Amino acid sequence: MPSTPTPAPLADAVIRARGLAKHYGDRHAVDGIDFDVLRGECFGFLGPNGAGKSTAMRMLYGFTPRTSGELAVLGMDVARHPRRIKARLGVVPQENNLDPDNTVWQNLLIYARYFGLSRAQARARAGEALELFALDDRRESEIHELSGGMKRRLVMARALIGDPELVLLDEPTTGLDPQARRVVWRTLRELRRQGRTLVLTTHYLEEAERLCDRVVLLDHGRIVLAGRPPELIDRHAGELVLEADLSDIPGRSHGDPLPPVTAAAIASSELDHAWVDGTLTVYGAGMQRWKLEQLFERIPVPEAATRTVRRGTLEDVFLRTTGHALVEGAQA
């Protein structure tokens, strides 16, 4: 059964959704989900593309109307008070929708007009945002002169112009190289320290583990698990995970079944496991390390298989819960 988030006290819930759904004909992009986002936390929607993350996010800031269910943001119904809610939001969409005809500085000042800021307020906030995102030396640059990571950081800087108490970030680091991604992570942690509430969607598991206080794991529009990343990993995967990779053995392909002798041994063992894409994964939840390794050594696998011992991750949680890997599919 899916894990249902524990209802939060009303005063602490910045976002509250009950039975939230979005249907496109017969396709249920978001299929009746319940969740609360608490003030001051970083909350994550985790799942592959096509799981419903971006659809859920677009409903939060009123871009996509819901089909059914209840949705309150900052204590207001999104359908009834969209302008009042947007005045208190910062939104980082998936795409870098910057104005290519203006400089970095002009992009920020023009956007500030939507919030009714005075010229002095706009300049002050733009300067603070550029400093926070390490873009101060690029204020006179044209958009085409920026790297992909700089553009992404500028979109985030722009989202802070209205001094929002709630920031929504849809796939904030998709397409960035590892160094640029870590710069963004560092800045998001600083926003959290400032007391802002963050909601992000991601299919990067390390990102969710590093940034999020709580996550919901979405699959085909439904919440399959919810909780704090360390607790989910400990409960559903374990501190240790063992793997045997058979995919690179000559003569085998990723879609081949487990060798019969290996499958028979696994079936009679005490081990929780998954077989996906040529890799046998064995989970150590609730098991001492010595016993896990001892049992794993008794499983016959081809000598050419690569055996690995590593820590459990949210990828393992998702795989064990849904039966398939966290891979990218169609957008939702």
Tab-separated table of C-alpha atoms in Angstrom, residues 18-316:
chain	number	residue	atom	x	y	z
A	18	ARG	CA	-6.136	16.397	-0.850
A	19	GLY	CA	-7.204	14.128	-3.709
A	20	LEU	CA	-5.348	16.373	-6.170
A	21	ALA	CA	-5.818	15.136	-9.724
A	22	LYS	CA	-5.136	16.196	-13.291
A	23	HIS	CA	-6.537	14.154	-16.167
A	24	TYR	CA	-5.975	14.549	-19.879
A	25	GLY	CA	-8.762	12.459	-21.309
A	26	ASP	CA	-8.056	8.896	-20.218
A	27	ARG	CA	-4.530	9.700	-19.052
A	28	HIS	CA	-4.222	10.460	-15.345
A	29	ALA	CA	-1.087	12.602	-15.112
A	30	VAL	CA	-1.735	13.154	-11.391
A	31	ASP	CA	-4.099	10.642	-9.865
A	32	GLY	CA	-5.561	11.789	-6.553
A	33	ILE	CA	-2.568	12.597	-4.332
A	34	ASP	CA	-2.458	13.924	-0.764
A	35	PHE	CA	0.485	15.869	0.663
A	36	ASP	CA	1.426	18.765	2.934
A	37	VAL	CA	4.423	21.077	2.669
A	38	LEU	CA	5.529	22.548	5.987
A	39	ARG	CA	6.803	26.059	6.506
A	40	GLY	CA	10.586	26.344	6.240
A	41	GLU	CA	11.280	22.903	4.800
A	42	CYS	CA	12.602	21.679	1.473
A	43	PHE	CA	10.043	19.298	0.007
A	44	GLY	CA	10.690	17.167	-3.062
A	45	PHE	CA	8.669	15.404	-5.735
A	46	LEU	CA	10.856	12.520	-6.876
A	47	GLY	CA	10.266	10.286	-9.853
A	48	PRO	CA	11.050	9.647	-13.506
A	49	ASN	CA	9.893	11.969	-16.244
A	50	GLY	CA	6.301	11.017	-16.907
A	51	ALA	CA	5.557	10.350	-13.220
A	52	GLY	CA	3.493	13.532	-12.773
A	53	LYS	CA	6.019	15.730	-10.967
A	54	SER	CA	5.904	18.714	-13.304
A	55	THR	CA	2.124	18.511	-13.656
A	56	ALA	CA	1.786	18.657	-9.876
A	57	MET	CA	4.182	21.604	-9.744
A	58	ARG	CA	2.311	23.533	-12.448
A	59	MET	CA	-0.917	23.102	-10.485
A	60	LEU	CA	0.760	24.597	-7.417
A	61	TYR	CA	1.412	27.926	-9.131
A	62	GLY	CA	-1.836	27.965	-11.090
A	63	PHE	CA	-0.445	27.354	-14.563
A	64	THR	CA	-2.383	24.097	-14.954
A	65	PRO	CA	-5.926	23.930	-13.541
A	66	ARG	CA	-6.688	20.859	-11.473
A	67	THR	CA	-9.299	18.350	-12.611
A	68	SER	CA	-10.440	17.557	-9.087
A	69	GLY	CA	-9.404	17.618	-5.461
A	70	GLU	CA	-8.451	20.354	-3.024
A	71	LEU	CA	-5.338	22.539	-3.258
A	72	ALA	CA	-4.454	25.391	-0.914
A	73	VAL	CA	-1.209	27.378	-1.198
A	74	LEU	CA	-0.303	29.879	1.530
A	75	GLY	CA	-3.740	29.283	3.018
A	76	MET	CA	-5.629	30.189	-0.181
A	77	ASP	CA	-7.394	28.121	-2.813
A	78	VAL	CA	-5.306	28.235	-5.991
A	79	ALA	CA	-8.320	28.484	-8.287
A	80	ARG	CA	-9.929	31.343	-6.344
A	81	HIS	CA	-6.892	33.484	-5.454
A	82	PRO	CA	-4.228	32.948	-8.152
A	83	ARG	CA	-2.957	36.554	-8.242
A	84	ARG	CA	-2.622	36.837	-4.464
A	85	ILE	CA	-0.722	33.554	-4.333
A	86	LYS	CA	1.614	34.404	-7.239
A	87	ALA	CA	2.538	37.688	-5.541
A	88	ARG	CA	4.118	35.629	-2.741
A	89	LEU	CA	5.722	32.924	-4.900
A	90	GLY	CA	9.010	32.536	-6.674
A	91	VAL	CA	8.798	30.129	-9.610
A	92	VAL	CA	11.684	28.435	-11.412
A	93	PRO	CA	10.164	26.671	-14.443
A	94	GLN	CA	11.785	23.760	-16.244
A	95	GLU	CA	12.753	25.888	-19.225
A	96	ASN	CA	15.131	28.875	-19.146
A	97	ASN	CA	12.586	31.437	-20.335
A	98	LEU	CA	14.877	34.455	-20.141
A	99	ASP	CA	14.516	37.463	-22.448
A	100	PRO	CA	17.363	37.159	-24.983
A	101	ASP	CA	17.003	40.811	-26.022
A	102	ASN	CA	18.039	42.123	-22.605
A	103	THR	CA	21.113	41.867	-20.396
A	104	VAL	CA	21.268	39.909	-17.165
A	105	TRP	CA	20.604	43.074	-15.158
A	106	GLN	CA	17.717	44.166	-17.380
A	107	ASN	CA	16.090	40.736	-17.132
A	108	LEU	CA	15.896	41.162	-13.383
A	109	LEU	CA	14.738	44.784	-13.356
A	110	ILE	CA	11.983	44.179	-15.926
A	111	TYR	CA	10.724	41.135	-14.014
A	112	ALA	CA	10.644	43.200	-10.803
A	113	ARG	CA	7.955	45.418	-12.356
A	114	TYR	CA	5.498	42.520	-12.162
A	115	PHE	CA	5.721	42.771	-8.385
A	116	GLY	CA	5.149	46.530	-8.288
A	117	LEU	CA	8.574	47.278	-6.840
A	118	SER	CA	10.017	50.786	-6.921
A	119	ARG	CA	13.145	51.361	-8.977
A	120	ALA	CA	15.257	51.474	-5.805
A	121	GLN	CA	13.719	48.248	-4.452
A	122	ALA	CA	14.187	46.474	-7.769
A	123	ARG	CA	17.843	47.472	-8.015
A	124	ALA	CA	18.534	46.450	-4.423
A	125	ARG	CA	16.884	43.037	-4.789
A	126	ALA	CA	18.480	42.391	-8.160
A	127	GLY	CA	21.897	43.116	-6.705
A	128	GLU	CA	21.305	40.777	-3.757
A	129	ALA	CA	20.092	37.998	-6.046
A	130	LEU	CA	23.070	38.310	-8.388
A	131	GLU	CA	25.462	38.172	-5.446
A	132	LEU	CA	23.702	35.126	-3.963
A	133	PHE	CA	23.931	33.223	-7.255
A	134	ALA	CA	27.506	34.352	-8.016
A	135	LEU	CA	26.479	36.332	-11.109
A	136	ASP	CA	27.405	39.833	-10.034
A	137	ASP	CA	30.274	40.057	-12.517
A	138	ARG	CA	27.922	39.136	-15.391
A	139	ARG	CA	25.247	41.803	-14.868
A	140	GLU	CA	25.967	43.511	-18.216
A	141	SER	CA	26.297	40.259	-20.163
A	142	GLU	CA	23.879	39.289	-22.919
A	143	ILE	CA	21.919	36.090	-22.311
A	144	HIS	CA	23.612	34.284	-25.196
A	145	GLU	CA	26.973	34.889	-23.513
A	146	LEU	CA	26.024	32.826	-20.461
A	147	SER	CA	26.725	29.142	-19.945
A	148	GLY	CA	23.869	26.767	-19.261
A	149	GLY	CA	24.623	26.815	-15.553
A	150	MET	CA	24.670	30.617	-15.465
A	151	LYS	CA	21.323	30.805	-17.236
A	152	ARG	CA	19.821	28.404	-14.726
A	153	ARG	CA	21.156	30.442	-11.834
A	154	LEU	CA	19.787	33.622	-13.402
A	155	VAL	CA	16.320	32.069	-13.631
A	156	MET	CA	16.585	31.321	-9.915
A	157	ALA	CA	17.850	34.816	-9.146
A	158	ARG	CA	14.866	36.215	-11.025
A	159	ALA	CA	12.507	34.063	-8.929
A	160	LEU	CA	13.724	35.852	-5.774
A	161	ILE	CA	13.002	39.388	-6.990
A	162	GLY	CA	9.616	39.480	-5.282
A	163	ASP	CA	11.170	38.321	-1.962
A	164	PRO	CA	8.972	35.171	-1.975
A	165	GLU	CA	8.278	33.122	1.118
A	166	LEU	CA	7.690	30.040	-1.038
A	167	VAL	CA	9.946	29.042	-3.973
A	168	LEU	CA	8.876	26.378	-6.489
A	169	LEU	CA	11.653	24.809	-8.577
A	170	ASP	CA	10.826	22.444	-11.423
A	171	GLU	CA	13.878	20.283	-12.269
A	172	PRO	CA	16.268	23.074	-11.198
A	173	THR	CA	19.506	21.353	-12.242
A	174	THR	CA	18.522	19.304	-15.290
A	175	GLY	CA	21.170	19.579	-17.998
A	176	LEU	CA	23.842	21.068	-15.745
A	177	ASP	CA	27.296	19.575	-15.352
A	178	PRO	CA	28.198	18.234	-11.874
A	179	GLN	CA	30.130	21.361	-10.857
A	180	ALA	CA	27.292	23.724	-11.824
A	181	ARG	CA	24.795	21.454	-10.094
A	182	ARG	CA	26.695	21.692	-6.834
A	183	VAL	CA	26.773	25.492	-7.061
A	184	VAL	CA	22.977	25.444	-7.309
A	185	TRP	CA	22.708	23.016	-4.389
A	186	ARG	CA	24.848	25.279	-2.232
A	187	THR	CA	22.654	28.265	-3.051
A	188	LEU	CA	19.421	26.381	-2.358
A	189	ARG	CA	20.746	25.367	1.052
A	190	GLU	CA	21.437	29.050	1.724
A	191	LEU	CA	17.840	29.929	0.778
A	192	ARG	CA	16.656	27.305	3.221
A	193	ARG	CA	18.832	28.812	5.963
A	194	GLN	CA	17.142	32.140	5.239
A	195	GLY	CA	13.839	30.531	6.228
A	196	ARG	CA	12.273	30.172	2.789
A	197	THR	CA	10.129	27.166	1.981
A	198	LEU	CA	11.345	25.258	-1.075
A	199	VAL	CA	9.467	22.765	-3.241
A	200	LEU	CA	11.371	21.049	-6.032
A	201	THR	CA	10.887	18.304	-8.566
A	202	THR	CA	13.807	16.136	-9.557
A	203	HIS	CA	14.815	12.791	-10.951
A	204	TYR	CA	18.331	13.196	-9.571
A	205	LEU	CA	18.410	11.002	-6.479
A	206	GLU	CA	21.535	12.543	-4.987
A	207	GLU	CA	19.870	15.945	-5.303
A	208	ALA	CA	16.833	14.799	-3.331
A	209	GLU	CA	18.973	13.150	-0.652
A	210	ARG	CA	21.183	16.230	-0.229
A	211	LEU	CA	18.495	18.923	-0.256
A	212	CYS	CA	15.110	17.579	0.816
A	213	ASP	CA	13.777	17.251	4.344
A	214	ARG	CA	10.920	15.135	2.995
A	215	VAL	CA	10.054	13.624	-0.371
A	216	VAL	CA	7.162	11.916	-2.086
A	217	LEU	CA	8.005	9.281	-4.675
A	218	LEU	CA	5.672	9.481	-7.654
A	219	ASP	CA	5.040	6.738	-10.181
A	220	HIS	CA	2.349	6.969	-12.873
A	221	GLY	CA	0.728	9.933	-11.138
A	222	ARG	CA	0.443	8.341	-7.712
A	223	ILE	CA	2.424	8.616	-4.483
A	224	VAL	CA	4.055	5.276	-3.796
A	225	LEU	CA	6.091	6.381	-0.770
A	226	ALA	CA	6.535	9.484	1.356
A	227	GLY	CA	8.919	10.420	4.133
A	228	ARG	CA	12.389	11.612	5.045
A	229	PRO	CA	15.086	10.282	2.697
A	230	PRO	CA	17.280	8.656	5.398
A	231	GLU	CA	14.276	6.914	6.945
A	232	LEU	CA	12.988	5.666	3.582
A	233	ILE	CA	16.417	4.303	2.699
A	234	ASP	CA	16.847	2.578	6.058
A	235	ARG	CA	13.357	1.040	5.960
A	236	HIS	CA	13.154	-0.053	2.334
A	237	ALA	CA	16.728	-0.601	1.154
A	238	GLY	CA	19.020	-0.769	4.151
A	239	GLU	CA	22.346	0.784	4.953
A	240	LEU	CA	24.076	-1.703	2.654
A	241	VAL	CA	23.129	-2.903	-0.803
A	242	LEU	CA	24.928	-5.649	-2.696
A	243	GLU	CA	25.007	-5.926	-6.477
A	244	ALA	CA	26.108	-8.442	-9.059
A	245	ASP	CA	26.332	-6.928	-12.534
A	246	LEU	CA	25.933	-9.562	-15.240
A	247	SER	CA	25.259	-7.139	-18.069
A	248	ASP	CA	28.848	-6.938	-19.340
A	249	ILE	CA	29.469	-10.678	-19.439
A	250	PRO	CA	30.248	-11.730	-23.018
A	251	GLY	CA	27.290	-13.368	-24.686
A	252	ARG	CA	24.697	-11.784	-22.375
A	253	SER	CA	22.423	-8.794	-23.008
A	254	HIS	CA	20.622	-6.440	-20.623
A	255	GLY	CA	17.278	-8.128	-21.203
A	256	ASP	CA	18.388	-11.682	-20.419
A	257	PRO	CA	16.816	-13.449	-17.407
A	258	LEU	CA	18.811	-14.485	-14.359
A	259	PRO	CA	20.755	-17.693	-14.948
A	260	PRO	CA	18.550	-20.594	-13.737
A	261	VAL	CA	20.945	-21.663	-10.971
A	262	THR	CA	21.122	-18.090	-9.663
A	263	ALA	CA	17.343	-17.639	-9.830
A	264	ALA	CA	16.784	-20.897	-7.918
A	265	ALA	CA	19.231	-19.901	-5.176
A	266	ILE	CA	17.682	-16.458	-4.824
A	267	ALA	CA	14.180	-17.936	-4.624
A	268	SER	CA	15.191	-20.159	-1.689
A	269	SER	CA	17.201	-17.498	0.155
A	270	GLU	CA	16.189	-14.954	2.789
A	271	LEU	CA	17.292	-12.070	0.587
A	272	ASP	CA	15.090	-9.253	-0.693
A	273	HIS	CA	16.223	-8.533	-4.210
A	274	ALA	CA	15.511	-7.054	-7.630
A	275	TRP	CA	16.638	-8.088	-11.112
A	276	VAL	CA	16.631	-5.138	-13.492
A	277	ASP	CA	18.612	-4.447	-16.656
A	278	GLY	CA	21.161	-7.197	-16.092
A	279	THR	CA	21.920	-6.335	-12.462
A	280	LEU	CA	20.971	-8.384	-9.402
A	281	THR	CA	20.439	-6.061	-6.422
A	282	VAL	CA	20.182	-7.463	-2.891
A	283	TYR	CA	18.850	-5.258	-0.080
A	284	GLY	CA	20.097	-5.327	3.488
A	285	ALA	CA	17.175	-3.682	5.308
A	286	GLY	CA	16.973	-5.082	8.846
A	287	MET	CA	19.938	-7.419	8.317
A	288	GLN	CA	23.392	-7.331	9.874
A	289	ARG	CA	26.218	-6.773	7.432
A	290	TRP	CA	27.997	-10.064	8.113
A	291	LYS	CA	24.848	-12.087	7.523
A	292	LEU	CA	23.975	-10.202	4.350
A	293	GLU	CA	27.442	-10.706	2.879
A	294	GLN	CA	27.485	-14.369	3.939
A	295	LEU	CA	24.177	-15.093	2.236
A	296	PHE	CA	25.192	-13.137	-0.850
A	297	GLU	CA	28.396	-15.164	-1.200
A	298	ARG	CA	26.297	-18.316	-1.352
A	299	ILE	CA	24.379	-17.069	-4.385
A	300	PRO	CA	25.961	-18.617	-7.491
A	301	VAL	CA	26.600	-16.030	-10.193
A	302	PRO	CA	28.977	-16.220	-13.152
A	303	GLU	CA	32.590	-15.571	-12.156
A	304	ALA	CA	32.804	-12.713	-14.635
A	305	ALA	CA	30.040	-10.799	-12.854
A	306	THR	CA	31.140	-7.668	-10.988
A	307	ARG	CA	30.159	-7.757	-7.304
A	308	THR	CA	29.760	-4.434	-5.475
A	309	VAL	CA	28.980	-3.410	-1.884
A	310	ARG	CA	27.608	0.128	-1.539
A	311	ARG	CA	25.286	2.189	0.616
A	312	GLY	CA	21.548	2.221	-0.012
A	313	THR	CA	20.029	5.113	-1.957
A	314	LEU	CA	16.646	6.456	-2.941
A	315	GLU	CA	17.144	4.711	-6.284
A	316	ASP	CA	17.007	1.413	-4.394
